[in-house]
Coordinates of C-alpha atoms and ligand atoms in Angstrom, one line a residue:
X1 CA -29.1 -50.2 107.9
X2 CA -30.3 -53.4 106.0
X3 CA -31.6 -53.6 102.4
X4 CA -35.6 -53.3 102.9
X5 CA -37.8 -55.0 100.7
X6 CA -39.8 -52.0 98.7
X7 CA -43.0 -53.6 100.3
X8 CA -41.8 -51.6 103.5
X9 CA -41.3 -48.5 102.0
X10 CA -44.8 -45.9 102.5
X11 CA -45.7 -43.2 100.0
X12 CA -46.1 -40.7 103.2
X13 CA -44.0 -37.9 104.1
X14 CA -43.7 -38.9 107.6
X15 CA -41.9 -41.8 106.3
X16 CA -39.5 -39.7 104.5
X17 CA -38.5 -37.9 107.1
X18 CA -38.5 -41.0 109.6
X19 CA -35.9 -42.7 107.0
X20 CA -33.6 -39.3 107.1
X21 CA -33.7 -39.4 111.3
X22 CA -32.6 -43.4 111.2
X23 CA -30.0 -42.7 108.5
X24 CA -26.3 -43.4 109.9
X25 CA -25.1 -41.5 107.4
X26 CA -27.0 -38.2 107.2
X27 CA -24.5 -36.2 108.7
X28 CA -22.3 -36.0 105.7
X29 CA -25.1 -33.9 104.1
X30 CA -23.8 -31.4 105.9
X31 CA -20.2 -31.5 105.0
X32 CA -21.6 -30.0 101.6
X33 CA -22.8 -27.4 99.6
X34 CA -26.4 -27.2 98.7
X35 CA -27.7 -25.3 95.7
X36 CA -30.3 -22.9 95.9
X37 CA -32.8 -22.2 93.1
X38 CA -35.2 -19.3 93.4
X39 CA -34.4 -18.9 97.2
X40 CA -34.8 -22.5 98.2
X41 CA -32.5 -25.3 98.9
X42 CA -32.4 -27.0 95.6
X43 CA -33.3 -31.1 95.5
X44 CA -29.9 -31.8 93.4
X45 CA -30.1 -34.8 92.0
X46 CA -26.9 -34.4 89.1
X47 CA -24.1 -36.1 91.3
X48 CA -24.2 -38.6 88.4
X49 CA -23.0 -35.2 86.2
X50 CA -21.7 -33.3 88.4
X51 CA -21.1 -33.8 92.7
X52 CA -21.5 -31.3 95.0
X53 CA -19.1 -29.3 96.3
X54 CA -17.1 -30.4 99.5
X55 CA -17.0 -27.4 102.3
X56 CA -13.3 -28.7 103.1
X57 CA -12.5 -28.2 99.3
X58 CA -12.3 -24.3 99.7
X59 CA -9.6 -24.3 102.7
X60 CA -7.7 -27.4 100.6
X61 CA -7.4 -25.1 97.9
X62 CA -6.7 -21.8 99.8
X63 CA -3.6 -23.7 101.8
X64 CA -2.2 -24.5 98.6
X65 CA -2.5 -20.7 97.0
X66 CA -1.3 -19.9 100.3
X67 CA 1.7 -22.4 100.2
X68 CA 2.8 -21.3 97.1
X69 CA 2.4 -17.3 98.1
X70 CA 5.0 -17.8 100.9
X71 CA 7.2 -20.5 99.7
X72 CA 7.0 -20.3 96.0
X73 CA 9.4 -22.8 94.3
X74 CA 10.1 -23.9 97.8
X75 CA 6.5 -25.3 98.2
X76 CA 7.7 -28.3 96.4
X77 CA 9.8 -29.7 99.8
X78 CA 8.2 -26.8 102.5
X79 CA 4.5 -26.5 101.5
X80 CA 2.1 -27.6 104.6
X81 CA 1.2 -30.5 101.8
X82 CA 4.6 -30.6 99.9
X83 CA 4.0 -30.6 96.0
X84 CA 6.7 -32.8 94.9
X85 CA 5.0 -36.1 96.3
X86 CA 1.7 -34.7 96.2
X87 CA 0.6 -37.1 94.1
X88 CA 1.7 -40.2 96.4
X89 CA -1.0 -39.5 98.7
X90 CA -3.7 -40.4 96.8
X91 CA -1.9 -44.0 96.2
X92 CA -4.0 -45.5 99.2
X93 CA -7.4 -44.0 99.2
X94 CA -7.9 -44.1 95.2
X95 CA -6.6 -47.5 95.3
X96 CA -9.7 -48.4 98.5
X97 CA -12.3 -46.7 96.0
X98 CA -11.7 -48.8 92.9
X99 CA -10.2 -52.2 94.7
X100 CA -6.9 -52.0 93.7
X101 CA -3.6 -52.0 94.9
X102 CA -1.8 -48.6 96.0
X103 CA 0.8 -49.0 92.7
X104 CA -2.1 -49.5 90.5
X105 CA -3.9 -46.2 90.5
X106 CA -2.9 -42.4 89.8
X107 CA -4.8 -39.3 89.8
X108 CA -3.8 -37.4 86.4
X109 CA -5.1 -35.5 83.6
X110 CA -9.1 -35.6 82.4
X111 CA -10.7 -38.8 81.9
X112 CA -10.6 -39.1 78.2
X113 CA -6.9 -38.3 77.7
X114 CA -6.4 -40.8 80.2
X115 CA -8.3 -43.7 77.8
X116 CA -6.1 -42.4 74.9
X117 CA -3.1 -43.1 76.7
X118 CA -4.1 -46.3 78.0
X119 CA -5.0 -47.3 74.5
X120 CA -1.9 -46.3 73.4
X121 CA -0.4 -49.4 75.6
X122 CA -3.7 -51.6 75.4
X123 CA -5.0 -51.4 72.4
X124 CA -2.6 -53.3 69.7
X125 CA -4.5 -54.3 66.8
X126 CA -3.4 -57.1 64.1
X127 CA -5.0 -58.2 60.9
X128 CA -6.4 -60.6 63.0
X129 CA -7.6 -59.2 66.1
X130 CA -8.1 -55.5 65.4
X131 CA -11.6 -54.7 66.7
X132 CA -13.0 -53.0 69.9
X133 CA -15.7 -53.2 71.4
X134 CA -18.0 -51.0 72.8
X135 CA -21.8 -50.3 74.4
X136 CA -23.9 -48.8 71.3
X137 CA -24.9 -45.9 73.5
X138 CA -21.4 -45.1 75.0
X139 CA -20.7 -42.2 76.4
X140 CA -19.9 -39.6 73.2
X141 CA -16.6 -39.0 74.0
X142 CA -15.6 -42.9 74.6
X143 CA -16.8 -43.6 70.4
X144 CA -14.7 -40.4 69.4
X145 CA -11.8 -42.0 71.1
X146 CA -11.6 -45.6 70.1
X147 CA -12.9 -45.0 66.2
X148 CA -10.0 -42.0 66.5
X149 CA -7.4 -45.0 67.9
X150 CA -8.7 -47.1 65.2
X151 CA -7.6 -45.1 62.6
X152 CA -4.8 -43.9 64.2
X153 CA -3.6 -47.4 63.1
X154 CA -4.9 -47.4 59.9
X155 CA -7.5 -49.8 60.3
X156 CA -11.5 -48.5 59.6
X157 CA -13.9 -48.1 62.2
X158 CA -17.0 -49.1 60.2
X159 CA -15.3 -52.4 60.5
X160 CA -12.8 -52.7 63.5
X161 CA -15.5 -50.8 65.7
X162 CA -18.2 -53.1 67.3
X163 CA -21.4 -51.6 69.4
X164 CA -23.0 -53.9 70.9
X165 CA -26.9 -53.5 71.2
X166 CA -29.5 -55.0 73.4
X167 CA -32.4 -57.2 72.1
X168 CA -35.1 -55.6 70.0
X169 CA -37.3 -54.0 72.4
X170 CA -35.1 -53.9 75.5
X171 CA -32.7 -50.8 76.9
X172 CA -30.2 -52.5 78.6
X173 CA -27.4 -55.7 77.5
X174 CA -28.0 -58.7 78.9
X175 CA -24.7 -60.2 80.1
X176 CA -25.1 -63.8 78.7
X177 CA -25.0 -62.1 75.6
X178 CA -22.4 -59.9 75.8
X179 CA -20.7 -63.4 76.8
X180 CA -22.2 -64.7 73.4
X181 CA -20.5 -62.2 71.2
X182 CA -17.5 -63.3 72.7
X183 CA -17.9 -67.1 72.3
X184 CA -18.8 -66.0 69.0
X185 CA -16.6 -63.2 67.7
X186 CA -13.2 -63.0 70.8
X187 CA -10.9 -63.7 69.0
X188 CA -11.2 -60.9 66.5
X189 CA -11.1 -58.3 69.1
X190 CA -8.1 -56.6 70.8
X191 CA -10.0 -54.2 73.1
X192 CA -13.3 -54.1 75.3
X193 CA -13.6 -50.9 76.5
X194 CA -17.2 -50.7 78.1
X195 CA -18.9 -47.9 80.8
X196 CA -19.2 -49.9 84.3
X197 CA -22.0 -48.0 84.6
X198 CA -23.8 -46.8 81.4
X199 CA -24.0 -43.2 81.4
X200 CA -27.6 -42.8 79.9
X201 CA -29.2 -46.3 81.3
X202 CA -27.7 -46.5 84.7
X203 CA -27.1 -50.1 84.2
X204 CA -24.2 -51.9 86.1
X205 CA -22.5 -54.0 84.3
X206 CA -21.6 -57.6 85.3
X207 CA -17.9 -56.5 85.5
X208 CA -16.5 -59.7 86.5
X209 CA -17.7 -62.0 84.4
X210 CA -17.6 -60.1 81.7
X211 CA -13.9 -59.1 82.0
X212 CA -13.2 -63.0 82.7
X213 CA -15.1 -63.9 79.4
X214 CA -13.3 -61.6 77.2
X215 CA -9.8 -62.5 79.0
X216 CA -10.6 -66.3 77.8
X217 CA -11.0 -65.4 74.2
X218 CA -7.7 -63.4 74.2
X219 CA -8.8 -59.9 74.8
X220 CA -8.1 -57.1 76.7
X221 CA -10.3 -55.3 79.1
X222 CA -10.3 -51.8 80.0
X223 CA -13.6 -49.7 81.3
X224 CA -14.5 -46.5 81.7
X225 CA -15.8 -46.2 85.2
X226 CA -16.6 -42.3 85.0
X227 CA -20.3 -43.7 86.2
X228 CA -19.2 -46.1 88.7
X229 CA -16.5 -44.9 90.9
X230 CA -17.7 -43.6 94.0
X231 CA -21.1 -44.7 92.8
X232 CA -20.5 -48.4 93.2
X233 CA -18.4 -51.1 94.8
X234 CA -15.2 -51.8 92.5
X235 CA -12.8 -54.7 92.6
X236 CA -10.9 -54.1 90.0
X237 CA -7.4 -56.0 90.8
X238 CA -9.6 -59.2 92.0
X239 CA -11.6 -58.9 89.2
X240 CA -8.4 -59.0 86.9
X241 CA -9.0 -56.0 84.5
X242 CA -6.4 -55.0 82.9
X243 CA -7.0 -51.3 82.9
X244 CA -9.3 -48.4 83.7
X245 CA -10.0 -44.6 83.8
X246 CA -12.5 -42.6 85.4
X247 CA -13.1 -39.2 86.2
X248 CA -14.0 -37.8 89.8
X249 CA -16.4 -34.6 89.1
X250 CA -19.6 -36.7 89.1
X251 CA -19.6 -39.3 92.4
X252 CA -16.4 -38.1 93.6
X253 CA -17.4 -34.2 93.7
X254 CA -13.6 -32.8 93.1
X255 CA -15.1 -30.0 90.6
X256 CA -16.1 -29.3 87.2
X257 CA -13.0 -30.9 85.3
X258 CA -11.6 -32.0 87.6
X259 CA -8.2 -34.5 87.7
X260 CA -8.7 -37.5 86.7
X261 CA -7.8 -41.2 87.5
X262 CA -6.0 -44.5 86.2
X263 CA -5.8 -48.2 86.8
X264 CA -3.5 -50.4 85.8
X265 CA -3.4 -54.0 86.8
X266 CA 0.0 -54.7 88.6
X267 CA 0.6 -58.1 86.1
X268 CA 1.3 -55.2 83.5
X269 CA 3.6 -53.1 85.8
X270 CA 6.6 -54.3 84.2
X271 CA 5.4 -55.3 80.9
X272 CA 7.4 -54.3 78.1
X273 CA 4.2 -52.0 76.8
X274 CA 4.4 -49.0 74.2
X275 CA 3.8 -46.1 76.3
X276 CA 3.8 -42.6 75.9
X277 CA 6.6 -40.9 78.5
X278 CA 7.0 -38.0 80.5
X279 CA 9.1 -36.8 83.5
X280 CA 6.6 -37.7 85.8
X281 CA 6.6 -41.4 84.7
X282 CA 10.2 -41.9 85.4
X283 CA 11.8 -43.2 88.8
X284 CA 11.7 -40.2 91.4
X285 CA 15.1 -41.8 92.4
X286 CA 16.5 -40.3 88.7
X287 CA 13.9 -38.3 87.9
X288 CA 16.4 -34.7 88.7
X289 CA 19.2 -35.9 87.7
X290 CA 18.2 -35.5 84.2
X291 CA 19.2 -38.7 82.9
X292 CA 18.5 -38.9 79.2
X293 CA 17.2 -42.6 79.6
X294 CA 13.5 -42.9 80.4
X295 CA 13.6 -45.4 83.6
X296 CA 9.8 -46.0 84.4
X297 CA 7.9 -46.4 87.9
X298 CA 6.8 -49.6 88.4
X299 CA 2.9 -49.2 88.1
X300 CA 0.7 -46.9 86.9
X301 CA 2.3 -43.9 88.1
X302 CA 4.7 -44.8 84.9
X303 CA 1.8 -43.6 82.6
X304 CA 2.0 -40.0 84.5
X305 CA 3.5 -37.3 82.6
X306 CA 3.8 -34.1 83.9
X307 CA 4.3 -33.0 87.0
X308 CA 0.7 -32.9 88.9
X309 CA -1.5 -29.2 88.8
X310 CA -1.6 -29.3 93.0
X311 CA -4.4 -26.5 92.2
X312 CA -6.7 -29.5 90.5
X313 CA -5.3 -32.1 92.5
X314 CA -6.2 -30.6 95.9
X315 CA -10.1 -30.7 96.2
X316 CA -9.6 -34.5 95.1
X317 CA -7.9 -34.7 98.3
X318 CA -11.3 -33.3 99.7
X319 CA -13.3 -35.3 98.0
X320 CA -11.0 -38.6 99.3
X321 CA -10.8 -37.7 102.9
X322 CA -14.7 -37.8 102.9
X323 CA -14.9 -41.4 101.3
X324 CA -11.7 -42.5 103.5
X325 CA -14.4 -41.5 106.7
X326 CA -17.5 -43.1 105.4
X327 CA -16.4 -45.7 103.2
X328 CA -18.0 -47.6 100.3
X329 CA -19.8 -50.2 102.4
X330 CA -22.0 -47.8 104.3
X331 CA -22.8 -45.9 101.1
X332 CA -23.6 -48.3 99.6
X333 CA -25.9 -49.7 101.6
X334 CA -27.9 -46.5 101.4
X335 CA -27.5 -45.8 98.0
X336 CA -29.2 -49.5 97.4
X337 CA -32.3 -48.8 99.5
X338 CA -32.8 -44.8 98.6
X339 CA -33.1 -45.4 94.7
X340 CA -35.3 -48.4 95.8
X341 CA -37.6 -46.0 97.5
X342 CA -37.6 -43.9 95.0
X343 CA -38.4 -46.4 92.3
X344 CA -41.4 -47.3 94.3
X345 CA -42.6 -43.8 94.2
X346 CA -42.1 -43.2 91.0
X347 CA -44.1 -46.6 90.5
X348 CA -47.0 -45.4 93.0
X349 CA -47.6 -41.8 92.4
X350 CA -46.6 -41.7 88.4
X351 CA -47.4 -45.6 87.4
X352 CA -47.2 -46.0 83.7
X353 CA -47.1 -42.4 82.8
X354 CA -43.5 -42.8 83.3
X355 CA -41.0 -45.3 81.9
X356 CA -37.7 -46.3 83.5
X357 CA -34.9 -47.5 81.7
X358 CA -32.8 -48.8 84.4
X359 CA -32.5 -51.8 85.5
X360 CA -34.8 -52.7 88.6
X361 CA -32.0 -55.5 89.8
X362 CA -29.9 -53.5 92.6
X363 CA -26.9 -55.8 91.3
X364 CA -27.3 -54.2 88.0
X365 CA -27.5 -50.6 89.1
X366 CA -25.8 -47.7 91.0
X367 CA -27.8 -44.9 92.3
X368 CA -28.8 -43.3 88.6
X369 CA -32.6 -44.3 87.7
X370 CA -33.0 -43.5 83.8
X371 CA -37.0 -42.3 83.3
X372 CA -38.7 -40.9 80.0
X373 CA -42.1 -39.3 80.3
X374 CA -43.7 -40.2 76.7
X375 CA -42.2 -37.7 74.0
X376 CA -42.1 -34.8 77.1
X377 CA -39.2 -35.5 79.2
X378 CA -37.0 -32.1 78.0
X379 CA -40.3 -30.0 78.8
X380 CA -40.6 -32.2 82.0
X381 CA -37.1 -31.7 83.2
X382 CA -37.3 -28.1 82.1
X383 CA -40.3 -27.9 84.8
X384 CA -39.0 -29.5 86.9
X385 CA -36.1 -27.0 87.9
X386 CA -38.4 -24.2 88.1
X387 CA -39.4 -26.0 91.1
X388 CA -35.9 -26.3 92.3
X389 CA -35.9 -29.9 91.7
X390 CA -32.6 -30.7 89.5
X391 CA -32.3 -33.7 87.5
X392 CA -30.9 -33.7 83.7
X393 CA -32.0 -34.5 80.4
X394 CA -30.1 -36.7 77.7
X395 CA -31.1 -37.9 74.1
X396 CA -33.1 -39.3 73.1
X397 CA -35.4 -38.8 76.1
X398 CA -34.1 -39.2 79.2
X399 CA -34.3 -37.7 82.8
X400 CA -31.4 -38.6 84.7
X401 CA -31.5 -38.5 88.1
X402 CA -29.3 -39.6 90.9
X403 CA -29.7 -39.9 94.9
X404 CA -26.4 -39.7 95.9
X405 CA -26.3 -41.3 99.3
X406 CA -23.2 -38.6 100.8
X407 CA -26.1 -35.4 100.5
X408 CA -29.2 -36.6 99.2
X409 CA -31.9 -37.8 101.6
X410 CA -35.0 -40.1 101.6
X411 CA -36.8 -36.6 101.9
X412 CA -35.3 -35.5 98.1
X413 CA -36.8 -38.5 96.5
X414 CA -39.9 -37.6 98.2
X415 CA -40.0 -34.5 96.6
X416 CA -38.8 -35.2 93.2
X417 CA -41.3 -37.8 92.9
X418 CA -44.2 -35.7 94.2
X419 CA -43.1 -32.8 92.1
X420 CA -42.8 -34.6 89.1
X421 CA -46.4 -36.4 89.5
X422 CA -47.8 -32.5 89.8
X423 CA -46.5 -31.6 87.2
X424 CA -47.7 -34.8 85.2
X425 CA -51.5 -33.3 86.6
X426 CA -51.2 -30.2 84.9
Ligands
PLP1 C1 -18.9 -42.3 80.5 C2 -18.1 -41.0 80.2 N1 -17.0 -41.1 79.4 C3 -16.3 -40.0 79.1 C4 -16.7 -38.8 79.5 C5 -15.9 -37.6 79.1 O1 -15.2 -37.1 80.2 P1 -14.0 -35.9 80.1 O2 -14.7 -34.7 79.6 O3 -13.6 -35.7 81.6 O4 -12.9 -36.5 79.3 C6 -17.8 -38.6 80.3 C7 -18.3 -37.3 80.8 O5 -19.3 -37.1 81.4 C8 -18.6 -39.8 80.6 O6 -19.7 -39.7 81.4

């Protein structure tokens, strides 16, 4: 279906529903589980937290715990999915959802271990060029981690860590002036390590040209993508980053904690890189024979350690076979058009008693829309699931909410915005 213009878009039920029956992609909503909330089908609108759960994910699973009842250690060559290359399949599909290469990508670990170990290779600080830098309001987790690395090689964070912070009186970065800290200030830093997608603003950022910018002045460029894969489109090997990790429980709906994943551009496959090893790193040509000497996989698999938990790993697979059927193109196309509509009825039926945060530029957005209600949005949000309509809440004072184009439909939005402007009423 085409991008509409929002002028086309009709605060009426009717056209709800109308919107759901033209969808292409509707079906999928079925190929998941829907919440309920005091008896009714909950409006879930946390994929940007935490995705739904795949109906396939349950016999994935259950084949596996099966597998490993009748074959035990045998499972590893006999299992219906054998474990010992289990890992190998996801080569090809997590490689289509990011834009990379098959040798660039593996599933492993949780997301931030995975940017500790990539900062271990990517981050190499000198007297000269020892600073990373970061989105002021990055995700918790990603300042713990690079002020921890920071240290880690003896250098200060209240002095090798840089947040970079919009203009007074604006929520988002603008990209020409991310590019002007680095016309400015590149060649004292060694790492950019930004969120593709912000988790609290829902901005997109200009990944591209950003990455190219910092590249010029000498940097490297990794990003967090926890917020952007399976959200967004991603071309990470043409746009040259050198490396990335994200994690699929949100947009990718593999479960609470579940396995993670990494990119590594193939121009560093062979580089001589510090690196922490493991068995699962090394060439699966040598990798039983026990060999003392490490002998790496060429590509990112190299950065694996152990050998994969199949239990964790398996509703990935789910979760992959879904986005292998419907593809990024076709989401996107809805995901582009259903926060549209509902950013026009949150502008219709809630004007300025609301304020969104995100960017109204579809280019600078996934499907997240960031709104505060005025000093009430935990109260609001509260309410709001009493009414089976779940979105979260974030400090300072945001509601997050996300139509995820796989399950949610143009008939959620319509109820999450008319919900919210009753309870606005009261
Ligand atoms: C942007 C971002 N980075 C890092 C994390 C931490 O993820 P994990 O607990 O999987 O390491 C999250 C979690 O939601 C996140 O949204």
């Amino acid at each position: 279906m085409p991008d509409a213009p929002s002028t086309t878009f009709d605060t009426a039920e009717s056209w709800a529903h109308d919107a759901d029956h033209a969808d292409p992609i509707a079906h999928y909503r079925e190929r998941f589980y829907i919440p309920a909330i005091h008896g009714r089908h909950a409006v879930y609108m946390t994929g940007n937290s935490l995705g739904l759960q795949p109906k396939s994910a349950r016999d994935i699973v259950e084949q596996e715990l099966n597998d490993w009842g009748a074959h035990a250690v045998d499972g590893h060559l006999t299992a219906e999915h054998p474990w010992l290359p289990y890992h190998e399949w996801f080569r090809g599909p997590a490689a289509r959802l990011v834009g990379a290469k098959p040798g660039e990508v593996v599933m492993m670990n949780s997301l931030t271990v995975n940017l500790h170990l990539l900062m271990v290779s990517f981050y190499r600080p000198t007297p000269q060029r020892h600073k990373i830098v970061i989105e002021d309001d990055a995700f918790p987790s990603d300042s713990y981690a690079v002020a921890s690395q920071i240290a880690f090689h003896g250098y200060d964070p209240a002095t090798s860590l840089v947040r970079l912070k919009p203009r007074e009186g604006e929520r988002t970065l603008r990209t020409e002036d991310v590019e002007a800290y680095f016309e400015r200030e590149g060649e004292k830093v060694a790492l950019v390590m930004l969120g593709g997608v912000n988790y609290l603003t829902g901005q997109l950022f200009h990944m591209e040209q950003i990455t190219r910018c910092a590249q010029k002045h000498g940097c490297v460029v990794g990003w967090d993508l926890a917020h952007a894969a399976g959200n967004v489109p991603l071309r990470l090997h043409d746009w040259g980053v050198d490396w990335a990790a994200f994690c699929t429980y949100k947009y990718l709906n593999s479960g609470p904690g579940a396995i993670a994943g990494a990119f590594v551009h193939e121009r560093h496959a062979n580089a001589d890189l510090p690196r922490f090893h493991g068995w699962w790193g090394n060439d699966p040509e040598s990798r039983f024979r026990m060999v003392k000497d490490f002998a790496p996989v060429a590509g990112a698999e190299a950065w694996q350690l152990s050998n994969p938990p199949i239990l964790s790993l398996a509703p990935v697979r789910a979760s992959m076979e879904i986005f292998n059927e419907v593809g990024m193109d076709a989401l996107r196309a809805k995901s582009v058009r259903l926060t549209a509509y509902l950013e026009f009825l949150l502008g219709e039926l809630l004007g300025d008693r609301i304020d969104v945060w995100t960017p109204t530029d579809p280019e600078q957005r996934g499907a997240q829309l960031s709104i505060s209600v005025r000093g009430l949005s935990r109260q609001t949000q509260r309410a709001l699931h009493e009414d089976a309509v779940v979105t979260d809440f974030r400090e300072p004072d945001v509601i997050r909410v996300a139509p995820v184009p796989l399950y949610n439909t143009y008939h959620d939005a319509w109820t999450l915005a008319s919900t919210l402007a009753g309870r606005l009423k009261d």
